[in-house]
Short mmCIF file of C-alpha atoms in Angstrom, two decimals:
data_model
loop_
_atom_site.label_atom_id
_atom_site.label_comp_id
_atom_site.label_asym_id
_atom_site.label_seq_id
_atom_site.Cartn_x
_atom_site.Cartn_y
_atom_site.Cartn_z
CA UNK A 1 10.64 31.34 8.44
CA UNK A 2 9.02 30.00 5.17
CA UNK A 3 7.20 32.01 2.71
CA UNK A 4 4.71 30.11 0.45
CA UNK A 5 3.63 31.53 -2.83
CA UNK A 6 1.75 30.56 -5.79
CA UNK A 7 2.62 33.42 -8.15
CA UNK A 8 3.49 32.75 -11.58
CA UNK A 9 7.09 32.87 -13.27
CA UNK A 10 8.87 36.46 -13.48
CA UNK A 11 10.57 37.51 -16.54
CA UNK A 12 12.70 40.65 -15.81
CA UNK A 13 15.63 40.90 -13.68
CA UNK A 14 14.61 44.22 -12.10
CA UNK A 15 11.14 42.80 -10.88
CA UNK A 16 12.93 39.81 -9.71
CA UNK A 17 15.16 41.65 -7.54
CA UNK A 18 12.29 43.86 -6.27
CA UNK A 19 10.46 40.73 -5.35
CA UNK A 20 13.64 39.07 -3.78
CA UNK A 21 13.73 42.21 -1.63
CA UNK A 22 10.17 42.08 -0.54
CA UNK A 23 10.68 38.49 0.47
CA UNK A 24 13.89 39.32 2.59
CA UNK A 25 12.09 42.33 3.96
CA UNK A 26 9.27 40.17 5.32
CA UNK A 27 11.69 38.26 7.22
CA UNK A 28 11.63 35.02 5.17
CA UNK A 29 14.76 32.92 4.83
CA UNK A 30 13.09 30.27 2.57
CA UNK A 31 10.77 30.73 -0.35
CA UNK A 32 8.57 27.82 -1.58
CA UNK A 33 6.60 28.63 -4.98
CA UNK A 34 3.99 26.57 -6.79
CA UNK A 35 5.07 27.96 -10.25
CA UNK A 36 8.42 28.09 -11.67
CA UNK A 37 11.10 30.72 -12.12
CA UNK A 38 14.01 30.75 -14.67
CA UNK A 39 17.69 29.95 -13.75
CA UNK A 40 18.44 33.84 -13.68
CA UNK A 41 15.85 34.31 -10.88
CA UNK A 42 17.26 31.30 -9.06
CA UNK A 43 20.85 32.71 -9.34
CA UNK A 44 19.79 36.12 -7.93
CA UNK A 45 17.97 34.17 -4.94
CA UNK A 46 21.28 32.41 -4.23
CA UNK A 47 23.25 35.74 -4.53
CA UNK A 48 20.80 37.37 -1.95
CA UNK A 49 21.28 34.30 0.29
CA UNK A 50 17.59 33.33 -0.15
CA UNK A 51 16.96 29.63 -0.72
CA UNK A 52 14.00 28.80 -3.09
CA UNK A 53 12.12 25.83 -4.05
CA UNK A 54 10.05 25.92 -7.39
CA UNK A 55 7.40 23.76 -9.14
CA UNK A 56 5.78 22.41 -5.73
CA UNK A 57 2.36 20.84 -6.42
CA UNK A 58 -0.85 22.28 -5.34
CA UNK A 59 -1.69 19.64 -2.86
CA UNK A 60 1.80 19.54 -1.64
CA UNK A 61 2.06 23.45 -1.09
CA UNK A 62 -1.24 23.27 0.95
CA UNK A 63 -0.01 20.71 3.15
CA UNK A 64 3.40 22.61 3.65
CA UNK A 65 1.16 25.69 4.50
CA UNK A 66 -0.77 23.68 7.09
CA UNK A 67 2.35 22.15 8.74
CA UNK A 68 4.30 25.42 9.02
CA UNK A 69 1.35 27.55 10.14
CA UNK A 70 1.94 29.80 6.99
CA UNK A 71 -0.47 31.37 4.47
CA UNK A 72 -0.44 30.98 0.69
CA UNK A 73 -0.14 34.48 -0.97
CA UNK A 74 -0.94 34.94 -4.65
CA UNK A 75 1.33 38.09 -4.98
CA UNK A 76 4.50 39.09 -3.31
CA UNK A 77 3.39 42.40 -2.34
CA UNK A 78 0.85 40.67 0.13
CA UNK A 79 3.63 38.87 1.78
CA UNK A 80 3.78 40.01 5.43
CA UNK A 81 5.59 38.71 8.55
CA UNK A 82 2.31 37.33 10.18
CA UNK A 83 1.83 35.05 6.93
CA UNK A 84 4.99 33.31 7.28
CA UNK A 85 5.26 29.68 8.28
CA UNK A 86 7.88 28.29 10.87
CA UNK A 87 9.96 25.27 10.42
CA UNK A 88 13.20 24.00 12.35
CA UNK A 89 14.92 22.35 9.67
CA UNK A 90 14.56 21.87 5.86
CA UNK A 91 16.97 19.30 4.14
CA UNK A 92 17.30 17.24 1.05
CA UNK A 93 17.77 13.51 1.26
CA UNK A 94 18.69 10.97 -1.20
CA UNK A 95 17.26 7.42 -1.38
CA UNK A 96 17.02 4.24 -3.34
CA UNK A 97 18.97 2.84 -6.08
CA UNK A 98 18.11 5.63 -8.40
CA UNK A 99 19.44 8.29 -5.91
CA UNK A 100 15.96 10.01 -5.91
CA UNK A 101 15.77 13.39 -4.03
CA UNK A 102 13.12 14.62 -1.48
CA UNK A 103 12.94 17.66 0.40
CA UNK A 104 12.00 17.16 4.05
CA UNK A 105 10.61 19.93 6.20
CA UNK A 106 11.07 19.04 9.88
CA UNK A 107 10.06 20.76 13.26
CA UNK A 108 7.24 22.29 11.92
CA UNK A 109 4.76 24.65 13.99
CA UNK A 110 1.79 22.18 13.37
CA UNK A 111 3.08 19.06 14.80
CA UNK A 112 -0.20 17.31 14.11
CA UNK A 113 0.72 17.02 10.38
CA UNK A 114 2.31 13.85 9.44
CA UNK A 115 3.91 12.52 6.40
CA UNK A 116 4.07 8.78 5.48
CA UNK A 117 6.77 7.66 3.24
CA UNK A 118 6.08 4.41 1.36
CA UNK A 119 8.89 2.44 -0.13
CA UNK A 120 8.72 -0.84 -2.06
CA UNK A 121 10.56 -3.07 -4.50
CA UNK A 122 8.13 -2.18 -7.29
CA UNK A 123 5.14 0.07 -8.07
CA UNK A 124 2.67 -2.40 -7.49
CA UNK A 125 3.67 -3.06 -3.94
CA UNK A 126 3.80 0.48 -3.04
CA UNK A 127 0.27 1.09 -4.61
CA UNK A 128 -1.09 -1.86 -2.64
CA UNK A 129 0.48 -0.33 0.50
CA UNK A 130 -0.97 2.92 -0.41
CA UNK A 131 -4.42 1.66 -0.66
CA UNK A 132 -4.31 -0.48 2.55
CA UNK A 133 -3.12 2.76 4.45
CA UNK A 134 -5.94 4.71 2.84
CA UNK A 135 -8.48 2.06 4.08
CA UNK A 136 -7.06 2.09 7.55
CA UNK A 137 -7.37 6.09 7.54
CA UNK A 138 -10.99 5.64 6.33
CA UNK A 139 -11.66 3.31 9.36
CA UNK A 140 -10.14 6.07 11.75
CA UNK A 141 -12.24 8.90 9.96
CA UNK A 142 -15.52 6.60 10.47
CA UNK A 143 -14.65 6.16 14.06
CA UNK A 144 -14.26 9.92 14.49
CA UNK A 145 -17.71 10.39 13.07
CA UNK A 146 -19.23 7.75 15.00
CA UNK A 147 -17.33 5.71 17.54
CA UNK A 148 -19.78 2.82 17.73
CA UNK A 149 -18.58 -0.52 16.68
CA UNK A 150 -20.01 -4.22 15.66
CA UNK A 151 -18.17 -7.29 15.76
CA UNK A 152 -16.73 -8.73 12.65
CA UNK A 153 -16.18 -12.14 11.24
CA UNK A 154 -19.72 -12.21 10.04
CA UNK A 155 -21.20 -12.14 13.38
CA UNK A 156 -23.33 -9.02 12.96
CA UNK A 157 -24.78 -10.40 9.62
CA UNK A 158 -25.81 -13.56 11.39
CA UNK A 159 -27.42 -12.10 14.27
CA UNK A 160 -29.22 -9.43 11.96
CA UNK A 161 -30.45 -12.65 9.72
CA UNK A 162 -31.72 -14.27 12.81
CA UNK A 163 -33.58 -11.08 13.75
CA UNK A 164 -35.14 -10.32 10.40
CA UNK A 165 -36.16 -14.03 10.12
CA UNK A 166 -37.80 -13.78 13.67
CA UNK A 167 -39.70 -10.61 12.46
CA UNK A 168 -40.75 -12.34 9.14
CA UNK A 169 -42.50 -15.08 11.18
CA UNK A 170 -44.94 -12.26 12.52
CA UNK A 171 -45.68 -10.84 9.24
CA UNK A 172 -48.95 -12.65 7.78
CA UNK A 173 -48.76 -11.11 4.26
CA UNK A 174 -46.62 -12.06 1.42
CA UNK A 175 -44.06 -9.60 2.42
CA UNK A 176 -42.58 -12.24 4.69
CA UNK A 177 -41.00 -14.07 1.87
CA UNK A 178 -39.18 -10.77 0.89
CA UNK A 179 -37.99 -10.37 4.48
CA UNK A 180 -36.73 -14.18 4.50
CA UNK A 181 -34.97 -13.41 1.22
CA UNK A 182 -32.99 -10.43 2.80
CA UNK A 183 -32.06 -12.60 5.83
CA UNK A 184 -30.67 -15.15 3.44
CA UNK A 185 -28.70 -12.58 1.46
CA UNK A 186 -27.15 -11.34 4.84
CA UNK A 187 -25.86 -14.97 5.45
CA UNK A 188 -23.81 -14.81 2.31
CA UNK A 189 -21.28 -12.65 3.89
CA UNK A 190 -20.31 -15.28 6.84
CA UNK A 191 -20.90 -18.01 4.21
CA UNK A 192 -18.15 -16.22 1.81
CA UNK A 193 -15.77 -15.85 4.91
CA UNK A 194 -16.13 -19.52 6.01
CA UNK A 195 -15.63 -20.61 2.21
CA UNK A 196 -12.49 -18.28 1.81
CA UNK A 197 -11.08 -19.70 4.95
CA UNK A 198 -11.28 -23.31 3.60
CA UNK A 199 -14.18 -24.45 5.84
CA UNK A 200 -17.46 -26.16 4.63
CA UNK A 201 -19.59 -22.92 4.34
CA UNK A 202 -22.99 -24.57 4.90
CA UNK A 203 -22.05 -26.56 8.00
CA UNK A 204 -19.77 -23.68 9.54
CA UNK A 205 -22.59 -21.26 8.88
CA UNK A 206 -25.29 -23.56 10.56
CA UNK A 207 -23.15 -24.37 13.58
CA UNK A 208 -22.27 -20.82 14.42
CA UNK A 209 -25.94 -19.77 13.78
CA UNK A 210 -27.32 -22.40 16.07
CA UNK A 211 -24.79 -21.44 18.77
CA UNK A 212 -25.87 -17.67 18.32
CA UNK A 213 -29.51 -18.79 18.91
CA UNK A 214 -28.69 -21.36 21.70
CA UNK A 215 -26.17 -19.26 23.63
CA UNK A 216 -27.87 -15.86 22.88
CA UNK A 217 -24.29 -14.44 22.11
CA UNK A 218 -24.39 -12.20 18.88
CA UNK A 219 -20.53 -11.99 18.90
CA UNK A 220 -20.07 -15.40 17.64
CA UNK A 221 -18.77 -15.48 14.06
CA UNK A 222 -16.60 -17.37 11.48
CA UNK A 223 -13.06 -18.41 13.01
CA UNK A 224 -11.07 -17.48 9.94
CA UNK A 225 -7.79 -17.94 11.60
CA UNK A 226 -8.86 -21.52 13.04
CA UNK A 227 -7.93 -20.24 16.53
CA UNK A 228 -10.49 -22.18 18.19
CA UNK A 229 -12.57 -19.25 19.34
CA UNK A 230 -15.67 -17.97 17.62
CA UNK A 231 -16.31 -14.98 19.88
CA UNK A 232 -15.03 -11.97 17.99
CA UNK A 233 -14.91 -9.83 20.95
CA UNK A 234 -11.95 -12.20 22.29
CA UNK A 235 -10.32 -12.11 18.93
CA UNK A 236 -10.63 -8.20 18.76
CA UNK A 237 -12.33 -8.21 15.37
CA UNK A 238 -14.43 -5.29 15.03
CA UNK A 239 -15.96 -3.10 12.30
CA UNK A 240 -17.36 0.40 12.52
CA UNK A 241 -21.08 0.64 12.70
CA UNK A 242 -21.34 3.49 10.23
CA UNK A 243 -19.40 1.38 7.46
CA UNK A 244 -21.40 -1.73 8.12
CA UNK A 245 -24.55 0.50 7.75
CA UNK A 246 -23.36 2.01 4.49
CA UNK A 247 -22.64 -1.44 3.11
CA UNK A 248 -25.97 -2.85 3.75
CA UNK A 249 -27.60 0.18 2.56
CA UNK A 250 -25.80 0.26 -0.81
CA UNK A 251 -26.50 -3.27 -1.26
CA UNK A 252 -30.16 -2.81 -0.76
CA UNK A 253 -30.32 0.06 -3.02
CA UNK A 254 -28.61 -1.77 -5.81
CA UNK A 255 -31.04 -4.70 -5.56
CA UNK A 256 -34.04 -2.40 -5.57
CA UNK A 257 -32.57 -0.69 -8.60
CA UNK A 258 -32.30 -4.06 -10.27
CA UNK A 259 -35.76 -5.18 -9.36
CA UNK A 260 -37.23 -2.00 -10.88
CA UNK A 261 -36.07 -3.30 -14.39
CA UNK A 262 -39.08 -5.09 -15.93
CA UNK A 263 -37.48 -6.41 -19.00
CA UNK A 264 -33.96 -7.42 -19.98
CA UNK A 265 -32.75 -7.49 -23.60
CA UNK A 266 -29.67 -9.49 -24.56
CA UNK A 267 -27.23 -8.45 -27.37
CA UNK A 268 -28.40 -9.80 -30.73
CA UNK A 269 -32.00 -10.32 -29.46
CA UNK A 270 -34.67 -9.77 -32.02
CA UNK A 271 -37.26 -7.12 -31.64
#
């Protein structure tokens, strides 16, 4: 049983003994504290066969409470058996050439909590892996919020550009020019994909765009991997709809903000 506490350090031996007795009386056999306690308090904990972990970070202690099913108590007097968490095994492991140590809490009550341990040859690789995993988790979060998807590879931008251009032909006013400019801006995404993949951007975009119109297949996009297949459904290239909407909306808002600026002054320009 794990007792999770965020109380500050204790100073007197008598009060430390009373606190250890309260922890033992609650049924806990492991105490995890966000704040620190001195070596004397640690010695008293060992004398009373009560393992304790000190200086646990705020986010970490919250995750431990969620995983073990326990509750964080601000004072030892509030520690009761119903607020204790449960864990099957708590062990310390060493890893790496520097013999770094890590405390592992296993067989927790809430098995839905998962810890990802990233290792790499240097800090840059670890941070890059961390960002990649964060991006993947954001994609899963977007799918939980809205499970609708669109096909990637620039296929959705091309189909949207075709639809906006068709709608612009039906507008008799001068607004049709703004709509065509918006369609051209959408085509910059598949054009960038084609250029980064080593293809001729204009020719590749024109070919895929004409095929979309001719075959009436909005799933056709840029074959970045050169697999000989432009259908993004067959290549399993997808994007979340909510993410794509946010991208287009943010880009549109940025352009509107820039268009509101009616004058630009360069550094050193005379009044």
